[in-house]
Amino acid sequence: MSPAADSPLDRVNVSLEGLHGTIEVPHHKAGFWQQWRAFIGPAILVSVGYMDPGNWGTDLAGGAQFKYGLLWVVALASIMAIFMQVIAARLGVVTGKDLAQCCRDWYPRWTRWPSWLFCEVAIGACDLAEVLGSAVALNLMFHIPLFWAVIITGLDVLLLLALQGLGMRTIEAVVLLLIGTISICYLIEIFVLPQTHPNFLEMGSALVHPGFREAGMIYVAIGIIGATVMPHNLYLHSALVQSRKLQKDEASIRSAIRFNTIDSITALTIAFLVNAAILVLAALVFHGKTSVVVEGGKVITFGANSDWIRIAYLTLAPLLGTSLASTLFVVALLASGQSSTITGTLAGQVVMEGFMHWRIQPWLRRVITRALAILPAVLVIGIRGDASVNDLLTLSQVILALQLPFAMFPLLHFTSSRVRMGVWRSGPFLLIAGWASAVLITALDVSGLPESLRSAWHVIIGS
């Protein structure tokens, strides 16, 4: 371990001070359920990043255009996400550092500023997606002009400040409640409403027979995978696992790795089911249709560049014959935006303190993060109107794709090192799965980057 890691300064700078080591864990010989109850939570917070508003557009587009044809891509993206989050949790448990602290301590000093700035830009981009998701939900539910709905989302700073004062378990409980809201809404949409009955044999066939059988499938698949693994989640997960009061003997470390792995698999499986439900709903309702007539005789047409979130809200009620369908959809969207914004702020705190050792008050950190997300949204929507929302979501995903390798490859580098991890370095299966996932995700992001950059440039210049 480098000398920097052993300095007094590093011992003082812990991840998420005030939440670090605040949750007691039972002895490693305690019963399974007793231990799991103590460890469950960090992956729940991380999982919201895999079902945030940025994912909704790609999932809806995939189902509407190709029915169940891209369901296997959602499953593949979720499996790769599980590998990356399991590895991130392992780093935090074994080293007692989050990924940002490891990069600061084990990479050259000159890398700190650019690494931190890249992370902040990515977190701002992710927060932009959450702002837009919450704002669109408020706009659709209460008919608040989108411009003012974006402004209102800035007030959720008060929510996070209240939660952080109540401790990690309260934050985890609130996020779990929001995830439960999303899950229940989609459960009703797909299984309770009489007009939606998925064909499980057809869905199973799509999962076990992967392929790109129609034109345009590859582009949408890249969007689904690119919107799934979020760079800030890797920093955040390695910090959140340290909210447990971990022991450093061999048996305790083994137990912590085991239960954080179970936590990751469970939480991200739920995230997969939510993403799959979004795609399945779009497949059931929109596939094979080119337009729909809504109240007032207005015709809404479907296309490759459609704003699917807004279309889904406007058309679910007439297509399914009940206003409940649109209400459930928008409630789930609001829950998605609010749950994701909580974890985004925590991630911002982790990277700022980890890379730079700067500590600022949580309210100020939240105001800065929210302002950086709200300002571009306010400017673009104010100038170009509501139709720019889809463009802004595209821009946020481009920025996230550019940052992702800068998080994945250091994580894999550290956890592959016997010098850093000792006997707890990743085993052959995890090494192969992790590196393969990182290379595939990066390759897909790079292959889709030219088109994404062109789209982003059009957003910036307003064409």
Short mmCIF file of C-alpha atoms in Angstrom, two decimals:
data_model
loop_
_atom_site.label_atom_id
_atom_site.label_comp_id
_atom_site.label_asym_id
_atom_site.label_seq_id
_atom_site.Cartn_x
_atom_site.Cartn_y
_atom_site.Cartn_z
CA MET A 1 0.00 0.00 0.00
CA SER A 2 1.29 3.46 -0.89
CA PRO A 3 2.56 5.81 1.81
CA ALA A 4 -0.24 8.25 1.01
CA ALA A 5 -2.79 5.65 2.05
CA ASP A 6 -1.18 5.39 5.50
CA SER A 7 -0.97 9.09 6.24
CA PRO A 8 -2.95 10.63 9.09
CA LEU A 9 -4.88 12.73 6.59
CA ASP A 10 -6.21 9.62 4.86
CA ARG A 11 -7.26 8.09 8.14
CA VAL A 12 -9.31 11.21 8.92
CA ASN A 13 -10.98 11.36 5.51
CA VAL A 14 -13.61 8.62 5.52
CA SER A 15 -16.37 8.09 2.99
CA LEU A 16 -19.62 9.91 3.79
CA GLU A 17 -18.57 11.21 7.19
CA GLY A 18 -21.56 11.16 9.52
CA LEU A 19 -22.85 7.97 7.89
CA HIS A 20 -19.57 6.01 7.92
CA GLY A 21 -19.59 2.99 10.24
CA THR A 22 -22.93 3.96 11.79
CA ILE A 23 -24.70 0.62 11.32
CA GLU A 24 -23.68 -2.28 13.54
CA VAL A 25 -23.28 -5.70 11.92
CA PRO A 26 -23.62 -8.98 13.83
CA HIS A 27 -20.79 -11.44 14.40
CA HIS A 28 -19.89 -13.42 11.30
CA LYS A 29 -21.20 -16.57 12.98
CA ALA A 30 -24.67 -15.08 13.40
CA GLY A 31 -27.57 -16.52 11.44
CA PHE A 32 -28.07 -15.83 7.73
CA TRP A 33 -31.15 -13.61 8.08
CA GLN A 34 -29.70 -11.65 10.96
CA GLN A 35 -26.60 -10.82 8.90
CA TRP A 36 -28.53 -10.09 5.72
CA ARG A 37 -30.78 -7.60 7.52
CA ALA A 38 -27.68 -5.71 8.62
CA PHE A 39 -26.00 -5.66 5.20
CA ILE A 40 -29.01 -5.09 2.96
CA GLY A 41 -29.32 -1.49 1.83
CA PRO A 42 -26.31 -0.11 -0.08
CA ALA A 43 -27.20 -1.94 -3.29
CA ILE A 44 -30.80 -0.71 -2.98
CA LEU A 45 -29.56 2.87 -3.14
CA VAL A 46 -27.30 2.01 -6.07
CA SER A 47 -30.06 0.18 -7.95
CA VAL A 48 -32.13 3.33 -8.48
CA GLY A 49 -29.50 4.51 -10.94
CA TYR A 50 -30.46 1.53 -13.10
CA MET A 51 -34.12 2.50 -13.30
CA ASP A 52 -33.84 6.29 -13.47
CA PRO A 53 -35.63 8.45 -16.09
CA GLY A 54 -32.59 8.14 -18.37
CA ASN A 55 -33.39 4.43 -18.77
CA TRP A 56 -37.09 4.92 -19.44
CA GLY A 57 -36.74 6.46 -22.89
CA THR A 58 -34.51 3.68 -24.24
CA ASP A 59 -36.65 0.90 -22.72
CA LEU A 60 -39.86 2.42 -24.07
CA ALA A 61 -38.31 2.88 -27.53
CA GLY A 62 -37.02 -0.71 -27.53
CA GLY A 63 -40.41 -2.20 -26.70
CA ALA A 64 -42.38 0.07 -29.04
CA GLN A 65 -40.16 -0.57 -32.06
CA PHE A 66 -39.10 -4.20 -31.62
CA LYS A 67 -41.59 -5.72 -29.14
CA TYR A 68 -39.67 -8.27 -27.02
CA GLY A 69 -36.70 -8.41 -29.42
CA LEU A 70 -34.38 -6.41 -27.15
CA LEU A 71 -35.44 -7.96 -23.84
CA TRP A 72 -32.22 -9.99 -23.88
CA VAL A 73 -30.24 -6.73 -24.10
CA VAL A 74 -31.92 -5.47 -20.91
CA ALA A 75 -30.99 -8.78 -19.24
CA LEU A 76 -27.38 -8.61 -20.50
CA ALA A 77 -26.99 -5.01 -19.33
CA SER A 78 -28.32 -5.97 -15.90
CA ILE A 79 -25.92 -8.92 -15.61
CA MET A 80 -22.96 -6.70 -16.47
CA ALA A 81 -24.18 -4.14 -13.95
CA ILE A 82 -24.28 -6.83 -11.26
CA PHE A 83 -20.66 -7.78 -11.97
CA MET A 84 -19.48 -4.17 -11.77
CA GLN A 85 -21.37 -3.38 -8.55
CA VAL A 86 -20.23 -6.60 -6.84
CA ILE A 87 -16.64 -5.61 -7.65
CA ALA A 88 -17.19 -2.03 -6.40
CA ALA A 89 -18.60 -3.32 -3.10
CA ARG A 90 -15.66 -5.70 -2.76
CA LEU A 91 -13.19 -2.79 -3.15
CA GLY A 92 -14.88 -0.82 -0.37
CA VAL A 93 -15.08 -3.74 2.05
CA VAL A 94 -11.48 -4.92 1.61
CA THR A 95 -9.58 -1.61 1.37
CA GLY A 96 -11.77 0.54 3.61
CA LYS A 97 -11.67 3.17 0.85
CA ASP A 98 -14.10 4.20 -1.84
CA LEU A 99 -13.07 4.23 -5.50
CA ALA A 100 -12.36 7.99 -5.48
CA GLN A 101 -10.04 7.65 -2.47
CA CYS A 102 -8.24 4.75 -4.14
CA CYS A 103 -7.68 6.80 -7.31
CA ARG A 104 -6.36 9.70 -5.22
CA ASP A 105 -4.01 7.55 -3.18
CA TRP A 106 -2.74 5.10 -5.80
CA TYR A 107 -2.56 7.14 -9.00
CA PRO A 108 -0.22 10.09 -9.73
CA ARG A 109 -1.10 13.39 -8.09
CA TRP A 110 -1.75 15.14 -11.43
CA THR A 111 -4.73 12.84 -12.11
CA ARG A 112 -6.79 14.15 -9.18
CA TRP A 113 -8.18 17.34 -10.73
CA PRO A 114 -9.16 15.92 -14.14
CA SER A 115 -10.60 12.77 -12.54
CA TRP A 116 -12.69 14.79 -10.11
CA LEU A 117 -13.89 17.20 -12.80
CA PHE A 118 -14.89 14.33 -15.12
CA CYS A 119 -16.86 12.78 -12.26
CA GLU A 120 -18.61 16.03 -11.43
CA VAL A 121 -19.63 16.53 -15.06
CA ALA A 122 -21.01 12.98 -15.17
CA ILE A 123 -22.94 13.46 -11.91
CA GLY A 124 -24.32 16.75 -13.23
CA ALA A 125 -25.42 14.98 -16.42
CA CYS A 126 -27.08 12.23 -14.42
CA ASP A 127 -28.79 14.80 -12.21
CA LEU A 128 -30.01 16.53 -15.36
CA ALA A 129 -31.88 13.34 -16.30
CA GLU A 130 -33.42 13.16 -12.81
CA VAL A 131 -34.43 16.84 -12.95
CA LEU A 132 -36.11 16.30 -16.30
CA GLY A 133 -37.84 13.10 -15.18
CA SER A 134 -39.29 14.74 -12.06
CA ALA A 135 -40.18 17.92 -13.96
CA VAL A 136 -41.96 16.04 -16.73
CA ALA A 137 -43.90 14.08 -14.09
CA LEU A 138 -44.98 17.31 -12.37
CA ASN A 139 -45.88 18.83 -15.72
CA LEU A 140 -48.01 15.86 -16.72
CA MET A 141 -49.67 15.38 -13.33
CA PHE A 142 -50.47 18.99 -12.43
CA HIS A 143 -50.10 20.77 -15.81
CA ILE A 144 -47.38 22.99 -14.40
CA PRO A 145 -45.39 24.57 -17.26
CA LEU A 146 -42.22 22.53 -17.73
CA PHE A 147 -40.00 25.57 -17.18
CA TRP A 148 -41.46 26.10 -13.70
CA ALA A 149 -41.56 22.37 -12.97
CA VAL A 150 -37.78 22.29 -13.45
CA ILE A 151 -37.43 25.16 -10.98
CA ILE A 152 -39.64 23.36 -8.45
CA THR A 153 -37.46 20.26 -8.56
CA GLY A 154 -34.71 22.34 -6.96
CA LEU A 155 -36.72 22.30 -3.73
CA ASP A 156 -36.04 18.59 -3.21
CA VAL A 157 -32.78 19.75 -1.62
CA LEU A 158 -34.88 20.04 1.55
CA LEU A 159 -35.86 16.36 1.31
CA LEU A 160 -32.30 15.11 1.18
CA LEU A 161 -31.13 17.39 3.96
CA ALA A 162 -33.87 16.05 6.22
CA LEU A 163 -33.03 12.44 5.34
CA GLN A 164 -29.28 12.80 5.90
CA GLY A 165 -29.97 14.13 9.36
CA LEU A 166 -31.98 10.99 10.17
CA GLY A 167 -29.23 8.51 9.22
CA MET A 168 -28.44 5.91 6.58
CA ARG A 169 -31.23 3.48 7.51
CA THR A 170 -33.84 6.21 6.98
CA ILE A 171 -32.38 7.08 3.56
CA GLU A 172 -32.44 3.40 2.60
CA ALA A 173 -36.04 3.03 3.80
CA VAL A 174 -37.26 6.05 1.81
CA VAL A 175 -35.52 4.89 -1.37
CA LEU A 176 -36.92 1.38 -0.86
CA LEU A 177 -40.40 2.91 -0.55
CA LEU A 178 -39.91 4.80 -3.83
CA ILE A 179 -38.65 1.66 -5.57
CA GLY A 180 -41.65 -0.22 -4.20
CA THR A 181 -43.91 2.49 -5.64
CA ILE A 182 -42.36 2.06 -9.09
CA SER A 183 -42.64 -1.74 -8.87
CA ILE A 184 -46.29 -1.71 -7.73
CA CYS A 185 -47.26 0.74 -10.49
CA TYR A 186 -45.82 -1.54 -13.17
CA LEU A 187 -47.21 -4.66 -11.52
CA ILE A 188 -50.69 -3.16 -11.84
CA GLU A 189 -50.03 -1.85 -15.37
CA ILE A 190 -48.99 -5.25 -16.72
CA PHE A 191 -50.77 -7.87 -14.61
CA VAL A 192 -53.92 -6.21 -13.24
CA LEU A 193 -55.23 -4.04 -16.08
CA PRO A 194 -57.25 -6.39 -18.31
CA GLN A 195 -55.91 -4.97 -21.57
CA THR A 196 -52.29 -5.97 -20.91
CA HIS A 197 -51.47 -9.66 -20.80
CA PRO A 198 -47.86 -10.43 -21.71
CA ASN A 199 -47.03 -13.62 -23.59
CA PHE A 200 -44.47 -15.29 -21.32
CA LEU A 201 -43.51 -17.91 -23.91
CA GLU A 202 -42.72 -15.18 -26.42
CA MET A 203 -40.78 -13.23 -23.79
CA GLY A 204 -38.82 -16.35 -22.80
CA SER A 205 -38.01 -17.06 -26.45
CA ALA A 206 -36.71 -13.50 -26.88
CA LEU A 207 -34.45 -13.92 -23.85
CA VAL A 208 -32.85 -17.19 -25.00
CA HIS A 209 -32.58 -16.28 -28.71
CA PRO A 210 -30.53 -13.07 -28.78
CA GLY A 211 -29.86 -11.30 -32.04
CA PHE A 212 -30.40 -8.17 -34.11
CA ARG A 213 -33.03 -9.28 -36.59
CA GLU A 214 -34.37 -5.85 -37.58
CA ALA A 215 -32.80 -2.65 -38.84
CA GLY A 216 -32.17 -0.15 -36.06
CA MET A 217 -31.97 -2.71 -33.26
CA ILE A 218 -28.24 -2.25 -32.71
CA TYR A 219 -28.59 1.51 -32.19
CA VAL A 220 -31.37 1.11 -29.61
CA ALA A 221 -29.43 -1.73 -27.92
CA ILE A 222 -26.42 0.55 -27.53
CA GLY A 223 -28.72 3.12 -25.94
CA ILE A 224 -30.12 0.56 -23.48
CA ILE A 225 -26.67 -0.67 -22.40
CA GLY A 226 -25.20 2.83 -22.35
CA ALA A 227 -28.01 4.05 -20.10
CA THR A 228 -27.66 1.14 -17.67
CA VAL A 229 -24.23 1.17 -16.01
CA MET A 230 -23.73 4.58 -14.39
CA PRO A 231 -20.17 5.70 -13.51
CA HIS A 232 -21.16 7.48 -10.30
CA ASN A 233 -22.71 4.26 -8.96
CA LEU A 234 -19.28 2.58 -8.85
CA TYR A 235 -17.91 5.37 -6.64
CA LEU A 236 -21.05 5.44 -4.53
CA HIS A 237 -21.33 1.69 -3.87
CA SER A 238 -17.72 1.42 -2.70
CA ALA A 239 -18.53 4.16 -0.16
CA LEU A 240 -21.97 2.98 0.94
CA VAL A 241 -20.75 -0.44 2.06
CA GLN A 242 -18.64 1.38 4.63
CA SER A 243 -21.74 2.69 6.36
CA ARG A 244 -21.62 -0.72 8.07
CA LYS A 245 -19.26 -1.06 11.02
CA LEU A 246 -17.04 -3.63 9.36
CA GLN A 247 -14.49 -5.78 11.18
CA LYS A 248 -11.16 -6.46 9.49
CA ASP A 249 -10.53 -10.07 10.50
CA GLU A 250 -10.58 -12.62 7.69
CA ALA A 251 -13.91 -14.24 8.58
CA SER A 252 -15.69 -10.88 8.88
CA ILE A 253 -14.36 -9.66 5.54
CA ARG A 254 -15.47 -12.89 3.88
CA SER A 255 -18.92 -12.50 5.41
CA ALA A 256 -19.18 -8.83 4.34
CA ILE A 257 -18.20 -9.68 0.75
CA ARG A 258 -20.72 -12.51 0.68
CA PHE A 259 -23.67 -10.47 1.93
CA ASN A 260 -22.87 -7.41 -0.16
CA THR A 261 -22.78 -9.72 -3.18
CA ILE A 262 -26.23 -11.09 -2.26
CA ASP A 263 -27.45 -7.51 -1.71
CA SER A 264 -26.18 -6.48 -5.17
CA ILE A 265 -27.70 -9.44 -6.97
CA THR A 266 -31.07 -8.98 -5.25
CA ALA A 267 -31.35 -5.21 -5.77
CA LEU A 268 -30.18 -5.24 -9.38
CA THR A 269 -32.48 -8.13 -10.22
CA ILE A 270 -35.35 -5.92 -9.08
CA ALA A 271 -33.94 -3.14 -11.28
CA PHE A 272 -33.89 -5.58 -14.21
CA LEU A 273 -37.52 -6.51 -13.59
CA VAL A 274 -38.52 -2.83 -13.58
CA ASN A 275 -36.63 -2.13 -16.82
CA ALA A 276 -38.07 -5.27 -18.38
CA ALA A 277 -41.56 -4.17 -17.29
CA ILE A 278 -41.09 -0.79 -18.98
CA LEU A 279 -40.04 -2.50 -22.22
CA VAL A 280 -42.85 -5.08 -22.00
CA LEU A 281 -45.48 -2.38 -21.39
CA ALA A 282 -44.29 -0.50 -24.47
CA ALA A 283 -44.30 -3.74 -26.47
CA LEU A 284 -47.87 -4.55 -25.44
CA VAL A 285 -49.26 -1.06 -26.02
CA PHE A 286 -47.25 0.56 -28.82
CA HIS A 287 -45.68 -2.16 -30.98
CA GLY A 288 -47.22 -2.35 -34.44
CA LYS A 289 -48.86 1.07 -34.17
CA THR A 290 -47.75 4.22 -35.97
CA SER A 291 -50.10 6.70 -34.29
CA VAL A 292 -52.96 7.06 -31.82
CA VAL A 293 -55.83 9.53 -31.48
CA VAL A 294 -56.08 11.08 -28.01
CA GLU A 295 -58.72 13.22 -26.34
CA GLY A 296 -59.73 16.18 -28.47
CA GLY A 297 -59.03 14.36 -31.73
CA LYS A 298 -55.30 15.09 -31.68
CA VAL A 299 -53.19 12.51 -33.51
CA ILE A 300 -49.88 11.50 -31.92
CA THR A 301 -47.50 9.74 -34.28
CA PHE A 302 -44.75 7.34 -33.25
CA GLY A 303 -41.23 7.47 -34.64
CA ALA A 304 -37.60 6.60 -33.90
CA ASN A 305 -36.96 10.08 -32.42
CA SER A 306 -40.17 10.34 -30.41
CA ASP A 307 -40.27 11.59 -26.81
CA TRP A 308 -41.49 8.23 -25.55
CA ILE A 309 -41.94 9.27 -21.93
CA ARG A 310 -44.43 11.99 -22.87
CA ILE A 311 -46.06 9.81 -25.53
CA ALA A 312 -46.54 6.98 -23.04
CA TYR A 313 -48.35 9.25 -20.59
CA LEU A 314 -50.59 10.82 -23.25
CA THR A 315 -51.51 7.58 -24.99
CA LEU A 316 -51.69 4.88 -22.30
CA ALA A 317 -55.13 6.02 -21.12
CA PRO A 318 -56.85 5.98 -24.55
CA LEU A 319 -55.05 2.81 -25.66
CA LEU A 320 -55.89 0.88 -22.47
CA GLY A 321 -59.26 2.47 -21.87
CA THR A 322 -58.56 3.75 -18.36
CA SER A 323 -57.04 6.93 -16.95
CA LEU A 324 -55.45 4.80 -14.20
CA ALA A 325 -52.81 3.61 -16.69
CA SER A 326 -51.43 7.12 -17.28
CA THR A 327 -51.66 7.99 -13.57
CA LEU A 328 -49.66 4.93 -12.52
CA PHE A 329 -47.06 5.66 -15.19
CA VAL A 330 -46.46 9.24 -14.09
CA VAL A 331 -46.40 8.36 -10.35
CA ALA A 332 -43.71 5.77 -11.10
CA LEU A 333 -41.78 8.37 -13.12
CA LEU A 334 -41.86 10.87 -10.24
CA ALA A 335 -40.71 8.17 -7.79
CA SER A 336 -37.89 7.28 -10.18
CA GLY A 337 -36.67 10.87 -10.43
CA GLN A 338 -36.83 11.51 -6.69
CA SER A 339 -35.09 8.29 -5.67
CA SER A 340 -32.30 8.84 -8.20
CA THR A 341 -31.66 12.41 -7.12
CA ILE A 342 -31.00 11.27 -3.52
CA THR A 343 -28.25 8.89 -4.58
CA GLY A 344 -26.81 11.38 -7.08
CA THR A 345 -26.10 13.88 -4.33
CA LEU A 346 -24.49 11.24 -2.14
CA ALA A 347 -22.27 10.27 -5.08
CA GLY A 348 -21.25 13.90 -5.53
CA GLN A 349 -20.24 14.07 -1.88
CA VAL A 350 -18.19 10.87 -2.26
CA VAL A 351 -16.18 12.01 -5.29
CA MET A 352 -15.52 15.52 -3.97
CA GLU A 353 -14.28 14.28 -0.60
CA GLY A 354 -12.50 11.27 -2.10
CA PHE A 355 -10.54 13.01 -4.84
CA MET A 356 -9.99 16.44 -3.31
CA HIS A 357 -10.48 15.98 0.47
CA TRP A 358 -12.80 18.98 0.38
CA ARG A 359 -15.62 18.94 2.88
CA ILE A 360 -18.57 21.27 2.47
CA GLN A 361 -21.95 21.33 4.17
CA PRO A 362 -24.47 18.88 2.66
CA TRP A 363 -26.96 21.67 1.88
CA LEU A 364 -24.32 23.60 -0.08
CA ARG A 365 -23.23 20.45 -1.92
CA ARG A 366 -26.85 19.80 -2.87
CA VAL A 367 -27.47 23.37 -4.01
CA ILE A 368 -24.37 23.31 -6.23
CA THR A 369 -25.23 19.93 -7.77
CA ARG A 370 -28.86 20.89 -8.38
CA ALA A 371 -27.93 24.28 -9.83
CA LEU A 372 -25.53 22.67 -12.30
CA ALA A 373 -28.35 20.39 -13.48
CA ILE A 374 -31.15 22.97 -13.46
CA LEU A 375 -29.32 25.79 -15.28
CA PRO A 376 -28.83 23.99 -18.63
CA ALA A 377 -32.38 22.60 -18.44
CA VAL A 378 -33.85 26.05 -17.72
CA LEU A 379 -31.82 27.70 -20.50
CA VAL A 380 -32.61 25.14 -23.19
CA ILE A 381 -36.30 24.74 -22.27
CA GLY A 382 -36.70 28.50 -21.93
CA ILE A 383 -35.23 29.07 -25.40
CA ARG A 384 -36.51 26.05 -27.30
CA GLY A 385 -39.60 24.95 -25.39
CA ASP A 386 -40.86 21.61 -24.07
CA ALA A 387 -39.84 19.67 -27.18
CA SER A 388 -36.19 19.88 -26.11
CA VAL A 389 -36.57 17.42 -23.19
CA ASN A 390 -35.69 14.36 -25.27
CA ASP A 391 -32.63 16.18 -26.63
CA LEU A 392 -31.43 17.02 -23.14
CA LEU A 393 -31.80 13.39 -22.05
CA THR A 394 -29.72 12.38 -25.09
CA LEU A 395 -27.04 14.89 -24.10
CA SER A 396 -26.92 13.57 -20.53
CA GLN A 397 -26.44 9.98 -21.75
CA VAL A 398 -23.58 11.03 -24.05
CA ILE A 399 -21.73 12.64 -21.15
CA LEU A 400 -22.25 9.55 -18.97
CA ALA A 401 -20.94 7.28 -21.73
CA LEU A 402 -17.78 9.37 -22.03
CA GLN A 403 -17.08 9.17 -18.29
CA LEU A 404 -17.84 5.47 -17.79
CA PRO A 405 -14.41 4.02 -18.77
CA PHE A 406 -12.71 6.40 -16.31
CA ALA A 407 -14.62 4.67 -13.51
CA MET A 408 -14.69 1.05 -14.70
CA PHE A 409 -11.05 0.53 -15.60
CA PRO A 410 -9.51 1.93 -12.37
CA LEU A 411 -11.99 -0.18 -10.38
CA LEU A 412 -10.95 -3.33 -12.24
CA HIS A 413 -7.28 -2.37 -12.04
CA PHE A 414 -7.39 -2.09 -8.24
CA THR A 415 -9.48 -5.20 -7.60
CA SER A 416 -7.25 -7.26 -9.93
CA SER A 417 -4.16 -6.29 -7.93
CA ARG A 418 -2.82 -8.60 -5.25
CA VAL A 419 -0.79 -5.65 -3.93
CA ARG A 420 -3.95 -3.63 -3.23
CA MET A 421 -6.40 -6.41 -2.37
CA GLY A 422 -4.15 -9.16 -1.02
CA VAL A 423 -5.93 -12.52 -0.81
CA TRP A 424 -9.22 -10.76 -1.57
CA ARG A 425 -8.36 -9.79 -5.14
CA SER A 426 -11.09 -10.81 -7.58
CA GLY A 427 -11.04 -14.47 -8.56
CA PRO A 428 -10.79 -15.73 -12.18
CA PHE A 429 -14.54 -15.73 -12.80
CA LEU A 430 -15.08 -12.20 -11.47
CA LEU A 431 -11.97 -10.93 -13.26
CA ILE A 432 -13.05 -12.32 -16.63
CA ALA A 433 -16.67 -11.22 -16.19
CA GLY A 434 -15.68 -7.74 -15.01
CA TRP A 435 -13.12 -7.02 -17.72
CA ALA A 436 -15.35 -8.49 -20.44
CA SER A 437 -18.26 -6.32 -19.27
CA ALA A 438 -16.10 -3.19 -19.16
CA VAL A 439 -14.64 -3.80 -22.63
CA LEU A 440 -18.05 -4.58 -24.16
CA ILE A 441 -19.75 -1.55 -22.58
CA THR A 442 -16.90 0.72 -23.65
CA ALA A 443 -16.90 -0.69 -27.20
CA LEU A 444 -20.65 -0.16 -27.54
CA ASP A 445 -20.41 3.35 -26.15
CA VAL A 446 -17.56 4.19 -28.55
CA SER A 447 -19.37 2.69 -31.54
CA GLY A 448 -22.46 4.75 -30.81
CA LEU A 449 -20.49 7.87 -29.90
CA PRO A 450 -20.32 9.54 -33.36
CA GLU A 451 -24.10 9.52 -33.75
CA SER A 452 -24.56 10.54 -30.12
CA LEU A 453 -22.11 13.42 -30.46
CA ARG A 454 -23.93 14.63 -33.57
CA SER A 455 -27.19 14.55 -31.62
CA ALA A 456 -25.56 16.35 -28.70
CA TRP A 457 -24.16 19.00 -31.01
CA HIS A 458 -27.63 19.63 -32.44
CA VAL A 459 -28.90 20.06 -28.88
CA ILE A 460 -26.18 22.60 -28.12
CA ILE A 461 -26.57 24.68 -31.29
CA GLY A 462 -30.36 24.34 -31.23
CA SER A 463 -30.90 22.85 -34.69
#
